[in-house]
Tab-separated table of C-alpha atoms and ligand atoms in Angstrom:
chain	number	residue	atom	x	y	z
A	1	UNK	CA	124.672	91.209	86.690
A	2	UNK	CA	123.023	92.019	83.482
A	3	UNK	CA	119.845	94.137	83.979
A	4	UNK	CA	116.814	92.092	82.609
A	5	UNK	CA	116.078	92.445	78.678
A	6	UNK	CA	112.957	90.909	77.582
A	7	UNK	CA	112.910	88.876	74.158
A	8	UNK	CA	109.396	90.341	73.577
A	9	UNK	CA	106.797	92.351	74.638
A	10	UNK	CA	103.211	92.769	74.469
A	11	UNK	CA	100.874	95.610	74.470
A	12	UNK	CA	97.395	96.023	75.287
A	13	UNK	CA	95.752	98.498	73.552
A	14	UNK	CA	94.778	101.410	76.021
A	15	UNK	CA	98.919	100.871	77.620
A	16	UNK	CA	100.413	102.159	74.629
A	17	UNK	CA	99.292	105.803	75.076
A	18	UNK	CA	100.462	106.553	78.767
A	19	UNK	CA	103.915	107.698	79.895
A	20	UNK	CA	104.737	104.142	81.031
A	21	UNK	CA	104.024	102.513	77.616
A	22	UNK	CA	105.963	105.027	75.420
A	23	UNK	CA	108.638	104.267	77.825
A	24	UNK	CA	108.570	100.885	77.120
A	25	UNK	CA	108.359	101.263	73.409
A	26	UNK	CA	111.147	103.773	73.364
A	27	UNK	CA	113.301	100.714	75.114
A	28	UNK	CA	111.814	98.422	72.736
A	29	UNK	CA	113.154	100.310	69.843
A	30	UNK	CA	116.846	100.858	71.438
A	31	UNK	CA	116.915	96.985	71.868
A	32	UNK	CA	115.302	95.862	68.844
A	33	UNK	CA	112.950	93.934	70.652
A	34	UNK	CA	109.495	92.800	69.074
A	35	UNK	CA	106.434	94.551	70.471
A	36	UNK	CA	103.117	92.370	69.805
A	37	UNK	CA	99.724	93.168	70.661
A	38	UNK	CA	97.434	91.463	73.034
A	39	UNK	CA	94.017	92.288	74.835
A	40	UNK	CA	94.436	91.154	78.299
A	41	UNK	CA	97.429	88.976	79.804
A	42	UNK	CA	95.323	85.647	79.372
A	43	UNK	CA	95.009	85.814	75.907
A	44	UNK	CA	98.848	85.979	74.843
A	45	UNK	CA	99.188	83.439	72.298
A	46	UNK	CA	102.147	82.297	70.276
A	47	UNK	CA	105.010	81.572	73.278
A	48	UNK	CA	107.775	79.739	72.090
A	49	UNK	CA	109.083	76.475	73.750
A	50	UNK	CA	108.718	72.435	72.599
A	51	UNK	CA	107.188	71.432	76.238
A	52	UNK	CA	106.210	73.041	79.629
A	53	UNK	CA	110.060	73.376	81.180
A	54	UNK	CA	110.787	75.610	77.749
A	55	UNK	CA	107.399	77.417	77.594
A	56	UNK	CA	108.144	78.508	81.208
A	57	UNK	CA	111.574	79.827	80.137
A	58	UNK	CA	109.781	81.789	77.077
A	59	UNK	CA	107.450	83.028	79.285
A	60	UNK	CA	110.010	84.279	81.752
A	61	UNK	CA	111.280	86.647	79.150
A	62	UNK	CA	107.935	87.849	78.269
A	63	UNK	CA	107.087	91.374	79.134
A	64	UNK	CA	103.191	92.292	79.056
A	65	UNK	CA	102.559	96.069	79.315
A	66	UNK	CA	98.760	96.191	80.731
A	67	UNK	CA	96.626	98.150	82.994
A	68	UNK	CA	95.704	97.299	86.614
A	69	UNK	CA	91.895	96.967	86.413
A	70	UNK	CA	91.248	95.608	90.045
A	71	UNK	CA	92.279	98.597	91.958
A	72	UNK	CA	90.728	97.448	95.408
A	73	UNK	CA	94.019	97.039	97.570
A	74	UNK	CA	94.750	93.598	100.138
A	75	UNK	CA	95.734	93.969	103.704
A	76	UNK	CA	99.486	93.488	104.144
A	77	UNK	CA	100.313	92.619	107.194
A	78	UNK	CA	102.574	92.245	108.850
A	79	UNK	CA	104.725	94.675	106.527
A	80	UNK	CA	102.220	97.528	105.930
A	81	UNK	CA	98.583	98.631	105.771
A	82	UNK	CA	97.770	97.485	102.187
A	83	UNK	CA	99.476	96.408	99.098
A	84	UNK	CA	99.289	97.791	95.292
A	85	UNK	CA	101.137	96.346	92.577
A	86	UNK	CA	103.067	98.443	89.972
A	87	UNK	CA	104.026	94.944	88.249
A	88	UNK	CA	103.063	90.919	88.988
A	89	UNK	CA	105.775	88.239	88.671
A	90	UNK	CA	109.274	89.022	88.658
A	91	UNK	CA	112.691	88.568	86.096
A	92	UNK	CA	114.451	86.560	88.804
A	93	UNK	CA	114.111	83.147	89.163
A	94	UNK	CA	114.685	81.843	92.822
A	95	UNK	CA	114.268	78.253	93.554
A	96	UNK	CA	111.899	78.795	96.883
A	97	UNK	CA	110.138	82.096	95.193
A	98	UNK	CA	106.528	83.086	97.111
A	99	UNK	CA	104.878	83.790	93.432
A	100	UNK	CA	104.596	80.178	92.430
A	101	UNK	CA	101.228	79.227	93.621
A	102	UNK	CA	99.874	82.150	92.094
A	103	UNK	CA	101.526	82.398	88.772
A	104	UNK	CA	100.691	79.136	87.011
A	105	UNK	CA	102.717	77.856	83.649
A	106	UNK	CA	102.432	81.311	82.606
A	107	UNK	CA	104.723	82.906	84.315
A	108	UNK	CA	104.580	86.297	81.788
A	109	UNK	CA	106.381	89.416	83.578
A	110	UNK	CA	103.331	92.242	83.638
A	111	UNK	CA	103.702	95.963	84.076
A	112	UNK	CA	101.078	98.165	84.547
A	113	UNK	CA	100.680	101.300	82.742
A	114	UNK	CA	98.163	103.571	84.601
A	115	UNK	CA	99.756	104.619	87.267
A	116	UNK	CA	97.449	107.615	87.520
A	117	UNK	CA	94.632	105.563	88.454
A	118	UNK	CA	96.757	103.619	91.123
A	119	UNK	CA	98.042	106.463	92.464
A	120	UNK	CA	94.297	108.211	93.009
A	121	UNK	CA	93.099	105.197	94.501
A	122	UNK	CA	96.239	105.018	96.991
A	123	UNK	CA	95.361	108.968	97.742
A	124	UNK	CA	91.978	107.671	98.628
A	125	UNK	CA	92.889	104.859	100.964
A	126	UNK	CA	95.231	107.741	102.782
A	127	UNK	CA	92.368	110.171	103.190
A	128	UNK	CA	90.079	107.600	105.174
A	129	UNK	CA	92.916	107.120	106.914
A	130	UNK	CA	93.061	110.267	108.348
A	131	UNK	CA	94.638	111.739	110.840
A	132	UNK	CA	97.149	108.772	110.930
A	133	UNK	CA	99.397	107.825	107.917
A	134	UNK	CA	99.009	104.750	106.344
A	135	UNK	CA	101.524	102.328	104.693
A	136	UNK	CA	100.991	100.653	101.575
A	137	UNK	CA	103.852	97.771	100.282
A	138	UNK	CA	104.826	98.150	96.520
A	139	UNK	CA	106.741	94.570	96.456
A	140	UNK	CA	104.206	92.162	97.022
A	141	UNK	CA	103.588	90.293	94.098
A	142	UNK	CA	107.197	91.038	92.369
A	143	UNK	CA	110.316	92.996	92.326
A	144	UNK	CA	109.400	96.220	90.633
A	145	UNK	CA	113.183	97.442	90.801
A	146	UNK	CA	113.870	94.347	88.487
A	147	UNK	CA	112.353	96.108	85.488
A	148	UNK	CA	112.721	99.337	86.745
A	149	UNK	CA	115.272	100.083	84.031
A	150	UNK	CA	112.501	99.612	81.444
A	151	UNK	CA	109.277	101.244	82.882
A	152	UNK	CA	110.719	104.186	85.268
A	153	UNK	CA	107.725	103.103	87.556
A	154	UNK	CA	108.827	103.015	90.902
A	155	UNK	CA	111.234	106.580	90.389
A	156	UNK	CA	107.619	108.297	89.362
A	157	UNK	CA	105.708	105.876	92.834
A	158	UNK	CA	108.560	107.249	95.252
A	159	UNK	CA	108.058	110.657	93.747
A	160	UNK	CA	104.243	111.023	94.440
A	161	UNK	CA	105.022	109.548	97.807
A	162	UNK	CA	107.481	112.398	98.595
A	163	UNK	CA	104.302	114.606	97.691
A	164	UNK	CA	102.326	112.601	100.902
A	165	UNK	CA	102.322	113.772	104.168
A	166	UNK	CA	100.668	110.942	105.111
A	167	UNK	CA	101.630	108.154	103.182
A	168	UNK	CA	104.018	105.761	103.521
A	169	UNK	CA	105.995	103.405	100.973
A	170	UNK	CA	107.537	100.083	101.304
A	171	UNK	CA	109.508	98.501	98.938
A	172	UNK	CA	111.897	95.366	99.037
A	173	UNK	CA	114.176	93.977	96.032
A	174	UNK	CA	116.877	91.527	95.018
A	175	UNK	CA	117.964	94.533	92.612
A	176	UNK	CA	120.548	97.069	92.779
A	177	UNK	CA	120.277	99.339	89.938
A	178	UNK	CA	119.218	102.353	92.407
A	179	UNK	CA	120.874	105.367	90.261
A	180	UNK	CA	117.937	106.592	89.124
A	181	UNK	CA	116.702	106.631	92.533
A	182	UNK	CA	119.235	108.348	93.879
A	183	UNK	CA	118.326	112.070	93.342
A	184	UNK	CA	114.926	112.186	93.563
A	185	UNK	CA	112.594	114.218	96.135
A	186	UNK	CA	111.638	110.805	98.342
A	187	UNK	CA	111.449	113.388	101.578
A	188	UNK	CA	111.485	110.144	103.724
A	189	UNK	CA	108.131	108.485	102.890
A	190	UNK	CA	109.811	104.895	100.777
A	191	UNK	CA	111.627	102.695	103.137
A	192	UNK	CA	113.322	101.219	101.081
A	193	UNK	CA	114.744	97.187	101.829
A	194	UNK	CA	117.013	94.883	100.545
A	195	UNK	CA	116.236	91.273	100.548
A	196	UNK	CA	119.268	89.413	101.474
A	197	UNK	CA	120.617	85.832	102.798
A	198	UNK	CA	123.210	83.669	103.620
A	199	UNK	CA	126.160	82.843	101.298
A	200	UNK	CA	124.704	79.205	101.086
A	201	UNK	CA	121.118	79.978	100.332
A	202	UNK	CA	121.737	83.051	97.760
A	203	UNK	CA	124.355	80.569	95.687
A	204	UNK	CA	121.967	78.140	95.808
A	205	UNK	CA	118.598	79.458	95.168
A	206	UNK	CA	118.520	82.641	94.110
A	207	UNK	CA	118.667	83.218	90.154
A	208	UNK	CA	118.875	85.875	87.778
A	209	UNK	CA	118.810	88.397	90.682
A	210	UNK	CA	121.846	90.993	91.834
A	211	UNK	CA	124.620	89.271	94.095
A	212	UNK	CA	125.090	90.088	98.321
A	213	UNK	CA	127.646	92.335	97.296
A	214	UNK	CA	125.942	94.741	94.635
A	215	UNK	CA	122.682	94.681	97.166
A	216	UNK	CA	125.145	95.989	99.408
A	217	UNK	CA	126.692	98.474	97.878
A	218	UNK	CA	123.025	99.413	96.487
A	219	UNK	CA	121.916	99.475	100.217
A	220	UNK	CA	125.023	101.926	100.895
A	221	UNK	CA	124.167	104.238	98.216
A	222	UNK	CA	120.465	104.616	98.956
A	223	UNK	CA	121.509	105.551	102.384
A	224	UNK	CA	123.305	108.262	101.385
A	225	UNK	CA	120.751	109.170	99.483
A	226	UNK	CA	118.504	109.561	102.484
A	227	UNK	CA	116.375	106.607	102.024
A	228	UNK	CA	114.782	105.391	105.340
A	229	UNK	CA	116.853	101.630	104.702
A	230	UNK	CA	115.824	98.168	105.676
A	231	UNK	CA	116.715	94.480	105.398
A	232	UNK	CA	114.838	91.689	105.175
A	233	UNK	CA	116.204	88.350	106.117
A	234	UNK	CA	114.155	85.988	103.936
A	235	UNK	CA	113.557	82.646	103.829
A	236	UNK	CA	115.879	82.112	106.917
A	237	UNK	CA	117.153	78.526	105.869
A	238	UNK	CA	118.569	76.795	109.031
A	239	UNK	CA	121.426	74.837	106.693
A	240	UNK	CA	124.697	73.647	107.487
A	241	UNK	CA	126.919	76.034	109.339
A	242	UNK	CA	123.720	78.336	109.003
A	243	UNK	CA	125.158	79.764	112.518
A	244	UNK	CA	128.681	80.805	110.771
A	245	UNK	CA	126.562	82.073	107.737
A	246	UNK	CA	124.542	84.577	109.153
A	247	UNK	CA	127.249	85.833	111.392
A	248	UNK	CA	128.969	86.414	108.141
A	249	UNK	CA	126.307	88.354	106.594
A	250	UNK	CA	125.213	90.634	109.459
A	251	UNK	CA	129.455	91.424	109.429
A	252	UNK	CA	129.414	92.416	106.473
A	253	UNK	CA	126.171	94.328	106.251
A	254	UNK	CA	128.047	96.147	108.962
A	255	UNK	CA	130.915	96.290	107.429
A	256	UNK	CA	129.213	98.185	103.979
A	257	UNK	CA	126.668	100.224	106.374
A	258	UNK	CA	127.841	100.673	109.550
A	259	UNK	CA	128.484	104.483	108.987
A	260	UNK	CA	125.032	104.867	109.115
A	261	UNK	CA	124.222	103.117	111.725
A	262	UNK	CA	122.959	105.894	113.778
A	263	UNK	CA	119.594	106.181	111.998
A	264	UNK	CA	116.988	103.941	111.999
A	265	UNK	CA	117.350	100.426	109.998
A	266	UNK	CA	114.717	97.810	110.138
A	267	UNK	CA	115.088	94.036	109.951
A	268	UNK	CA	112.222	91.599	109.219
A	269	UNK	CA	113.021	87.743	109.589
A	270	UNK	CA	111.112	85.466	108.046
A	271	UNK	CA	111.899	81.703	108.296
A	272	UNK	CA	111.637	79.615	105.460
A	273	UNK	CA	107.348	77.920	104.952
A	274	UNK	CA	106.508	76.036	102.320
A	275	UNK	CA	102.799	74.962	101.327
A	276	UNK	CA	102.467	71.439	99.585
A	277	UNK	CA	101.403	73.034	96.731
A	278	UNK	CA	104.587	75.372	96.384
A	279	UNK	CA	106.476	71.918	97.229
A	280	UNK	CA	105.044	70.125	94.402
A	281	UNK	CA	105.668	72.903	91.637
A	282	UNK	CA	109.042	73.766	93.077
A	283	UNK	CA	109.915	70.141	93.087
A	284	UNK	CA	108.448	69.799	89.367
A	285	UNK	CA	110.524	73.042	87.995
A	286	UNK	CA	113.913	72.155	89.672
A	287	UNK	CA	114.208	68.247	90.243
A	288	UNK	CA	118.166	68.966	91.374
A	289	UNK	CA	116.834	71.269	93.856
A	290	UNK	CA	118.781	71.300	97.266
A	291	UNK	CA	115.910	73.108	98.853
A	292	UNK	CA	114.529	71.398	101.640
A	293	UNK	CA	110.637	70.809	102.233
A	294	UNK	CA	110.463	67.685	103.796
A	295	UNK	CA	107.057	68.209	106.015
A	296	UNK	CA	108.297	65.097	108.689
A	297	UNK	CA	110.796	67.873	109.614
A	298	UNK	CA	108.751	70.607	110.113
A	299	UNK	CA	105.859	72.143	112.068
A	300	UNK	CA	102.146	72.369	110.632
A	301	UNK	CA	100.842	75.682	110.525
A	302	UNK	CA	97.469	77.089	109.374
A	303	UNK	CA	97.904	80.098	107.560
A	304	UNK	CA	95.059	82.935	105.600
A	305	UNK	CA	92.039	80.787	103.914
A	306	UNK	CA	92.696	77.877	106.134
A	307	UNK	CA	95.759	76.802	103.980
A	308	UNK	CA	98.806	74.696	105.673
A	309	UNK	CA	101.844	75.577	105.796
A	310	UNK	CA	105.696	73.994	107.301
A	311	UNK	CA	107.802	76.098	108.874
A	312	UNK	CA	110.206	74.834	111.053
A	313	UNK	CA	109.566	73.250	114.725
A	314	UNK	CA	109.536	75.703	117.319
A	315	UNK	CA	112.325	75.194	119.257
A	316	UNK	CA	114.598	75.343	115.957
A	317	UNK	CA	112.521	78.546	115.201
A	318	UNK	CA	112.938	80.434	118.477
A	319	UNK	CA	116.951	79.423	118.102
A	320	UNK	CA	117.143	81.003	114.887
A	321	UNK	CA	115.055	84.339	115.959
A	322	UNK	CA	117.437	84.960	118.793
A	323	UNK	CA	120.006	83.972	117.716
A	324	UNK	CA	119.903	86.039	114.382
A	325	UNK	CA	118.062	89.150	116.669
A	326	UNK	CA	121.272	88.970	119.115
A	327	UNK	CA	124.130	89.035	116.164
A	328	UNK	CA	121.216	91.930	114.606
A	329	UNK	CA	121.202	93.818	118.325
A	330	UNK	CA	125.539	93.544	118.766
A	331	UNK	CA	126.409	95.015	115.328
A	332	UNK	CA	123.256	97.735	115.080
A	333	UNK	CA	121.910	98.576	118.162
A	334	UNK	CA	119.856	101.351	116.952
A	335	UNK	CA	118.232	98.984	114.454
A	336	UNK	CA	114.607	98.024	114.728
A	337	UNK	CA	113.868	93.881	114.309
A	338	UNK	CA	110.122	94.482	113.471
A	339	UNK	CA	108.796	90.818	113.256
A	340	UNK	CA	110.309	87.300	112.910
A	341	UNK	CA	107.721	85.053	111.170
B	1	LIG	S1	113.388	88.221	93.439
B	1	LIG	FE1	111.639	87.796	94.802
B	1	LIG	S2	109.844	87.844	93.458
B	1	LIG	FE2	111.657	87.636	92.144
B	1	LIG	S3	111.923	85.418	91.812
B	1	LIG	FE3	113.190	85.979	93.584
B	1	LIG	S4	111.858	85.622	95.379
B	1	LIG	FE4	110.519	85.695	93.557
């Protein structure tokens, strides 16, 4: 897969100056792409696109290079301690993504530029910490390896972590351009995760992100690298011949990284929810979409800020934890299943 190339990018003012921004602009320049001027994120003006479907497209290939103002960090649970964000939104476009409800029409990719000042204020949430470390996820609210090529971000995040005794990184992508992660001083503080799925739901759903197969191999390489590795199965879609599916994939996760199977790999599993909401907007940007969100077949839940959510009923739930945990448990039994949501 080609890596992501916006068709232009904006600047705010005080991004330009840092080591992130003259990154960006160096790209900029070896691409020939435009670089426009903006003073915050909401007041990009000028997108192409004749209605909403081709405005969303425009925006999708919009890069805004900004700094994080709000640097007071949410609780992450059940992944880590807190979250930070070195980007929000994300190149890929998968049918079922978690970003919709929060990323309106709009959906502009955003980097941020100081990192200096996200970096003090994750040093600060380690030192009240203390004694005990404290984990912080870095994937939240998009895939920084997807623009990783462009900012050099997360290579400089994983670096400062190496420098922590007591901090802990998480990150999970869809990406597999890892080589410039390869040779760095991580000393074991990123875990680093791949997201990855059945044949049917990745051919389906997922868009403009790497293939199983280059996650694999990505996955391979990191753990030769020394990387702390782990999977996330996410959304766990209970399709047809989802049984035969999943056998398939935890084969040939095997299959790519069973030589390592010795150290310590974690697995989250997270079933497929949907909020009415996401429904609606999913339904609204993909009308052809196979995804299925019919709430009749699933179970109300009540989630953070009293919001409802469908996941599925609990019998088909528990069948899909163990059996997923026991195919998990036969081919890695020195794995770690943290959680199935
Ligand atoms: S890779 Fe993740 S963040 Fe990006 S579109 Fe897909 S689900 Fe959303």
């Amino acid at each position: 897969m080609d890596l992501w190339q916006p068709h232009r990018v904006y600047f705010e003012p005080a991004a330009k100056d840092t080591t992130v921004g003259k990154r960006v602009q160096q790209y900029c320049k070896e691409n020939n792409i435009p670089i426009l001027e903006t003073t915050s994120h909401n007041q990009v003006r000028g997108i192409p696109g004749e209605d909403e479907k081709a405005k969303y497209a425009a925006a999708k290939k919009t890069l805004i290079v900004g700094m994080k103002r709000s640097l007071k960090f949410d609780v992450c649970r059940p992944s880590a301690d807190y979250q930070f964000s070195l980007m929000t939104n994300c190149p890929g476009t998968c049918e079922y993504c978690y970003l919709f409800t929060t990323q309106g029409k709009k959906p502009y990719v955003r980097v941020y530029a100081n990192l200096d000042e996200i970096y003090d204020t994750i040093d600060k949430y380690i030192e009240k910490k203390l004694p005990h470390a404290t984990v912080f996820e870095a994937a939240s609210t998009g895939d920084p390896l997807g623009v990783e090529h462009i900012t050099g971000s997360l290579r400089d995040t994983i670096i400062h972590f190496g420098e922590l005794p007591k901090g802990k990184l998480r990150v999970v992508t869809k990406y597999s351009n890892v080589d410039s992660l390869l040779d760095i001083p991580h000393n074991n503080n990123t875990r680093f995760r791949f997201s990855i799925n059945s044949n049917y739901v990745i051919k389906n759903f997922e868009h403009n992100v790497s293939n199983l197969w280059d996650r694999l191999r990505a996955a391979g390489k990191m753990a030769k690298a020394g990387y702390p590795l782990g999977f996330i199965i996410a959304p766990i879609i209970l399709h047809e011949n989802w049984k035969q599916e999943y056998k398939e994939l935890i084969d040939e996760l095997h299959h790519q990284i069973g030589f390592e199977e010795k150290s310590f790999v974690t697995f989250e599993l997270i079933q497929h929810r949907f909020t009415m909401n996401a429904k609606n907007i999913i339904e609204e940007r993909y009308p052809n979409s196979k995804l299925e969100m019919d709430p009749e077949k699933r179970l109300k839940k009540w989630g953070k800020y009293g919001k409802v959510k469908y996941v599925y009923p609990k019998d088909e739930a528990q069948e899909a934890k163990e059996y997923i945990s026991n195919l998990i448990q036969e081919k890695f039994p020195h794995g770690h299943i943290q959680y199935f949501t």
